[in-house]
PDB file of C-alpha atoms in Angstrom:
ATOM      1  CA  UNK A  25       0.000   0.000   0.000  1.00 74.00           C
ATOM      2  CA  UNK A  26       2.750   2.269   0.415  1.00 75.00           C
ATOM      3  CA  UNK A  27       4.125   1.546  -2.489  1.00 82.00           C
ATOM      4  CA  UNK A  28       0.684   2.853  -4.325  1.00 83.00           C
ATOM      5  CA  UNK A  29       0.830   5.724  -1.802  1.00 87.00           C
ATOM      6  CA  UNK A  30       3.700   7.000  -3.456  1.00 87.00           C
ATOM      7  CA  UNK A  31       2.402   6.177  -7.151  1.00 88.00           C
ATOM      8  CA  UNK A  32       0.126   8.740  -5.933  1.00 91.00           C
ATOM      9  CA  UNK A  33       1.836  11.450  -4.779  1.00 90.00           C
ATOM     10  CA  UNK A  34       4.124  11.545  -7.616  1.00 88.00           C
ATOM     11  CA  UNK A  35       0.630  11.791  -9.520  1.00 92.00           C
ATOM     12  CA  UNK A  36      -0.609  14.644  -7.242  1.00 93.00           C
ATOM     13  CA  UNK A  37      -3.508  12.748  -6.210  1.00 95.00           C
ATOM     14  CA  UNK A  38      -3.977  14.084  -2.456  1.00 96.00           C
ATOM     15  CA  UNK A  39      -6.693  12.954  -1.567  1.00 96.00           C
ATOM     16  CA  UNK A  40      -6.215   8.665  -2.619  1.00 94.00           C
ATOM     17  CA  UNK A  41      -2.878   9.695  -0.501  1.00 95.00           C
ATOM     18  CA  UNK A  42      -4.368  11.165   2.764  1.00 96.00           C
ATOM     19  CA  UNK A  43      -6.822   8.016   2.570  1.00 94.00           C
ATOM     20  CA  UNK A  44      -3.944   5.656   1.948  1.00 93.00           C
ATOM     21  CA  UNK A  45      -1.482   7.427   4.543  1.00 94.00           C
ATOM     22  CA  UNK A  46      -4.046   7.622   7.228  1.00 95.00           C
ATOM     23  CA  UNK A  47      -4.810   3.665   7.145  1.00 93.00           C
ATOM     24  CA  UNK A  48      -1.011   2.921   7.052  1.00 92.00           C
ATOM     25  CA  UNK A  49      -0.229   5.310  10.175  1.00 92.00           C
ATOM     26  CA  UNK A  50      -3.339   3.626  12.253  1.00 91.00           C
ATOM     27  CA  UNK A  51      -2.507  -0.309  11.111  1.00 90.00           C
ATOM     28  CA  UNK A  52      -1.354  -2.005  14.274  1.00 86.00           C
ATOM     29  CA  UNK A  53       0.854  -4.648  12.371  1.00 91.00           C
ATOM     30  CA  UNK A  54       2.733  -1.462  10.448  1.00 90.00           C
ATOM     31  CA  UNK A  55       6.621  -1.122  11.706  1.00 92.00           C
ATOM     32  CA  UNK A  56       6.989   2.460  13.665  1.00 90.00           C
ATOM     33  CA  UNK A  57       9.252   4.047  10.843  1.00 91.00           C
ATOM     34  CA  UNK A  58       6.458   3.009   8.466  1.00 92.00           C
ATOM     35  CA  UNK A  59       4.332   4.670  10.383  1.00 92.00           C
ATOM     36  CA  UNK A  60       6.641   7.654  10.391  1.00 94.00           C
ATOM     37  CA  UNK A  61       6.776   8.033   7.099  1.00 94.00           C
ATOM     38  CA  UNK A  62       2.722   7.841   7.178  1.00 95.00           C
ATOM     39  CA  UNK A  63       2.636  10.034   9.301  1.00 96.00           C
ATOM     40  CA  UNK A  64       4.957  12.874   7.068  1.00 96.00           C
ATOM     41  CA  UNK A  65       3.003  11.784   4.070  1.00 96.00           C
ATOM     42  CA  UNK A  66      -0.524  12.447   5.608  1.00 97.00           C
ATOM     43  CA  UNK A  67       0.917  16.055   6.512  1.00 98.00           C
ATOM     44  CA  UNK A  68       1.707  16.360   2.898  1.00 97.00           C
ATOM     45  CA  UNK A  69      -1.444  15.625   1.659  1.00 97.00           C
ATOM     46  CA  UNK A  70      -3.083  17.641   3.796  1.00 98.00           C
ATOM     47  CA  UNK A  71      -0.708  20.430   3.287  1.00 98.00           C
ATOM     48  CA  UNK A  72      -1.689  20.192   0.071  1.00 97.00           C
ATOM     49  CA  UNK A  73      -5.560  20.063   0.619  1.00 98.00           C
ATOM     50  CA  UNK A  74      -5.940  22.839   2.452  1.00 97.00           C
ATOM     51  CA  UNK A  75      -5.894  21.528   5.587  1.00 97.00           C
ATOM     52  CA  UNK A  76      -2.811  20.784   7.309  1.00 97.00           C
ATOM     53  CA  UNK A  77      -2.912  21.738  10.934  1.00 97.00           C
ATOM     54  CA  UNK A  78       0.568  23.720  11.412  1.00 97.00           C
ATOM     55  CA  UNK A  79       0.119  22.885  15.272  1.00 97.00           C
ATOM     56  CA  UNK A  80       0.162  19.682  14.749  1.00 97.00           C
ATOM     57  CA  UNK A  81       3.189  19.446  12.602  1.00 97.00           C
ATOM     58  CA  UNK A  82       5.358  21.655  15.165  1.00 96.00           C
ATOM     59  CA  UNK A  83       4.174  19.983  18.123  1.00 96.00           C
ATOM     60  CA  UNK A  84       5.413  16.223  16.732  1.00 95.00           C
ATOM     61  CA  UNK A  85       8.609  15.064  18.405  1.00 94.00           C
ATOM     62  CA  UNK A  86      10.790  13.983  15.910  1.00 91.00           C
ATOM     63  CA  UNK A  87      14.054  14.237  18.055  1.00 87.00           C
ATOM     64  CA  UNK A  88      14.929  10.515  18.418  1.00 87.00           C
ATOM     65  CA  UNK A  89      14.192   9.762  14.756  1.00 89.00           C
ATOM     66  CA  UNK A  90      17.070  10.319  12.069  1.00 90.00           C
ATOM     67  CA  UNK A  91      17.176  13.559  10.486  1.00 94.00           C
ATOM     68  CA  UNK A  92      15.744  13.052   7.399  1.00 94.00           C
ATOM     69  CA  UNK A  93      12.034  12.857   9.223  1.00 96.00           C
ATOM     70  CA  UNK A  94      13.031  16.340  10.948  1.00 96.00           C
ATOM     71  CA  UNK A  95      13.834  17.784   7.619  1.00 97.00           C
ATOM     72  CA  UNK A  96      10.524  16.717   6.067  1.00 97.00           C
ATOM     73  CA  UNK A  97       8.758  18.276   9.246  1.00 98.00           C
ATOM     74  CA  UNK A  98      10.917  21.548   8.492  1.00 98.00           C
ATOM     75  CA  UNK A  99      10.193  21.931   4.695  1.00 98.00           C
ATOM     76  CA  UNK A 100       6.349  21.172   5.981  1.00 98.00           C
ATOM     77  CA  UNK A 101       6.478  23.935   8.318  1.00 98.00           C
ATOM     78  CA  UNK A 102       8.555  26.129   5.485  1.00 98.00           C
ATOM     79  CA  UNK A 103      10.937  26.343   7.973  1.00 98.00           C
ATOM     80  CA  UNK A 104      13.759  25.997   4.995  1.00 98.00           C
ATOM     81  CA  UNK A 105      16.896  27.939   6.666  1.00 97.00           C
ATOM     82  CA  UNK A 106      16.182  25.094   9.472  1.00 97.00           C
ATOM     83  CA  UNK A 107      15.747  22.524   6.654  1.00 98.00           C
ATOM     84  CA  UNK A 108      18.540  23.108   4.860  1.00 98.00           C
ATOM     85  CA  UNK A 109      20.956  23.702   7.905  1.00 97.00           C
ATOM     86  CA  UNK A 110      19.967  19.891   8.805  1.00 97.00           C
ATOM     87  CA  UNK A 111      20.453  18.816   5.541  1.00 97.00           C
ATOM     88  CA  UNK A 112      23.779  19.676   5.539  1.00 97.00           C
ATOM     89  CA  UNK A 113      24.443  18.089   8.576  1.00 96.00           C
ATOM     90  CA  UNK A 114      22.592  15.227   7.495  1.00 95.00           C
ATOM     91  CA  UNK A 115      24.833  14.793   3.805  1.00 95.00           C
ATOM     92  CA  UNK A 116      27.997  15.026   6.003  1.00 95.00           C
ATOM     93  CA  UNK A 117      26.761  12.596   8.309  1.00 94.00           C
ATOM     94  CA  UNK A 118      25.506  10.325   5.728  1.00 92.00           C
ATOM     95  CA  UNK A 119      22.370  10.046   7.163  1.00 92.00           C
ATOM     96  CA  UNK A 120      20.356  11.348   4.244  1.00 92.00           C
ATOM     97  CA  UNK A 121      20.181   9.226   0.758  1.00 92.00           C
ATOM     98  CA  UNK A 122      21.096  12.006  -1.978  1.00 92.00           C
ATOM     99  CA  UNK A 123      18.564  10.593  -4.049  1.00 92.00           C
ATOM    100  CA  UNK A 124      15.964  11.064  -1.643  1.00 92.00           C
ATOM    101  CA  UNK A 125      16.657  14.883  -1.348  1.00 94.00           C
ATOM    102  CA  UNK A 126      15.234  14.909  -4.974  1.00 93.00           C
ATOM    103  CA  UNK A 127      12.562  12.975  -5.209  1.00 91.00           C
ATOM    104  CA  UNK A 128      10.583  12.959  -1.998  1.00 92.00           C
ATOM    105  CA  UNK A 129       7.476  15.068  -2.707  1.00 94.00           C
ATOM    106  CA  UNK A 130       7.528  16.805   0.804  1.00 96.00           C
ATOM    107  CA  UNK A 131      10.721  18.377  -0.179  1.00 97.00           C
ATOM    108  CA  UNK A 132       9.502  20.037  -3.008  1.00 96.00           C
ATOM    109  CA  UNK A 133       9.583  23.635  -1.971  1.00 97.00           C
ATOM    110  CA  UNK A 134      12.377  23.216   0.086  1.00 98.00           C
ATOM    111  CA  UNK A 135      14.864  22.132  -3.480  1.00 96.00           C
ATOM    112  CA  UNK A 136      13.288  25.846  -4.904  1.00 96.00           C
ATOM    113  CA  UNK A 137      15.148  27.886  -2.240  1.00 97.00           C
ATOM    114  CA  UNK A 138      18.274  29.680  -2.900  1.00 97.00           C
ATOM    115  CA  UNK A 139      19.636  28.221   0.253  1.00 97.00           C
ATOM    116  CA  UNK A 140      19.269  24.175  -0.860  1.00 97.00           C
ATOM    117  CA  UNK A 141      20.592  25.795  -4.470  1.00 95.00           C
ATOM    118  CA  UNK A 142      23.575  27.281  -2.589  1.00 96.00           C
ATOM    119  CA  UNK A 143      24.175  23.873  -0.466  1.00 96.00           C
ATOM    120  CA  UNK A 144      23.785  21.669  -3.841  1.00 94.00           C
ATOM    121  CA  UNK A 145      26.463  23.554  -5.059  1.00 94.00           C
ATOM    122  CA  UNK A 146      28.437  23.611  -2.615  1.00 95.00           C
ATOM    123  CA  UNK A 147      28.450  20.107  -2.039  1.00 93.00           C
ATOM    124  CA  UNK A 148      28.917  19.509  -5.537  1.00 92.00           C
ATOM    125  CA  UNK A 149      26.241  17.331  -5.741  1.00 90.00           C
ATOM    126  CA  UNK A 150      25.013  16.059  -8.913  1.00 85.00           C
ATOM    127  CA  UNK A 151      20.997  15.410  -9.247  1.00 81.00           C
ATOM    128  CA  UNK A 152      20.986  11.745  -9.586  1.00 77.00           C
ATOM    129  CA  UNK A 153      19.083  10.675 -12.552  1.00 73.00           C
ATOM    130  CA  UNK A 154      14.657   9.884 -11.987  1.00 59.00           C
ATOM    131  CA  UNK A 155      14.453   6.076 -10.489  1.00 52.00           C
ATOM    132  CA  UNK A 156      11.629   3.561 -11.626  1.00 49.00           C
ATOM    133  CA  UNK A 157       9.077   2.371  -9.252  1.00 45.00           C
ATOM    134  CA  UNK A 158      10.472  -0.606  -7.416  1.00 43.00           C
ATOM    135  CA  UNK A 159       7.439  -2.510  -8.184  1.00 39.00           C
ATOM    136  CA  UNK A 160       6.307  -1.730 -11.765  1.00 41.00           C
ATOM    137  CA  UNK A 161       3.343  -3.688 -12.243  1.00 42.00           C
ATOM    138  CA  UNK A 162       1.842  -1.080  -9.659  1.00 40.00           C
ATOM    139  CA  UNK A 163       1.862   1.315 -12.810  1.00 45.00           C
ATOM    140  CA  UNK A 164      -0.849  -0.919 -14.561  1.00 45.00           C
ATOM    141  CA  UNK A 165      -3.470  -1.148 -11.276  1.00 44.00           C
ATOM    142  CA  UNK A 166      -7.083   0.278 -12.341  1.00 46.00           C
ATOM    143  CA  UNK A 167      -7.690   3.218 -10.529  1.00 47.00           C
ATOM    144  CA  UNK A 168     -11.399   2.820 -10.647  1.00 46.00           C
ATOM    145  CA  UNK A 169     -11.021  -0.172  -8.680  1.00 46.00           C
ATOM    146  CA  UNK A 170      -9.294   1.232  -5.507  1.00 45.00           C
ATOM    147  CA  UNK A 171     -11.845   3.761  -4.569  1.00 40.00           C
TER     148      UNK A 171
END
């Protein structure tokens, strides 16, 4: 299901995602950084809908979690300086996938700032090339069927 979730979001669908994301985050079987990532996906969605709660976002405790789940909750917030300030800590740390800096939806606005522009440069870091779904038979699911 996550898998679709992110078929999704690369689609712009928003609301097939907050439906997805939400079911994911409250499944009792679902590993906690599955959940996680539910969890920064739903905030997408609804960021995207209208109707994230800002609150909400802030108030999350993402300390013990690796940074790359604090930088999503930054570029939610549009908190980029704070974004990209972890970022950089996170590239020289290795504990952010390069890859992921680019294609992760959530991070969209954040890669339009000067400031990410600046670091990318910087760091000399060259936008890896667009990855296929891991699972490419999702691309041929009927649509009409999952509602």
């Amino acid at each position: 299901m996550a898998v679709l979730a992110e078929k999704y979001m690369k689609q712009e669908k928003w609301s097939l995602v907050e439906s997805m994301t939400t079911f994911i985050k409250n499944d009792s079987v679902v590993p906690d950084i599955l959940v996680k990532e539910a969890q920064i996906n739903l905030w997408l969605a609804q960021k995207r809908l209208g109707k994230m709660n800002k609150k909400e976002v802030g108030e999350c405790d993402f300390s013990g979690s690796t940074m790359d789940f604090r930088i999503c909750q930054y570029a939610l917030l549009e908190e980029f300086d704070l974004a990209v300030g972890l970022v950089d800590r996170a590239l020289d740390t290795e504990q952010i996938i390069v890859k992921n800096l680019f294609e992760w939806p959530v991070l969209n606005e954040l890669r339009e700032t000067d400031s990410f522009k600046e670091l990318v440069q910087k760091k000399g870091i060259i936008k890896p090339e667009e990855t296929q779904l891991i699972y490419p038979q999702i691309e041929e699911i009927d649509e009409t069927k999952c509602s």
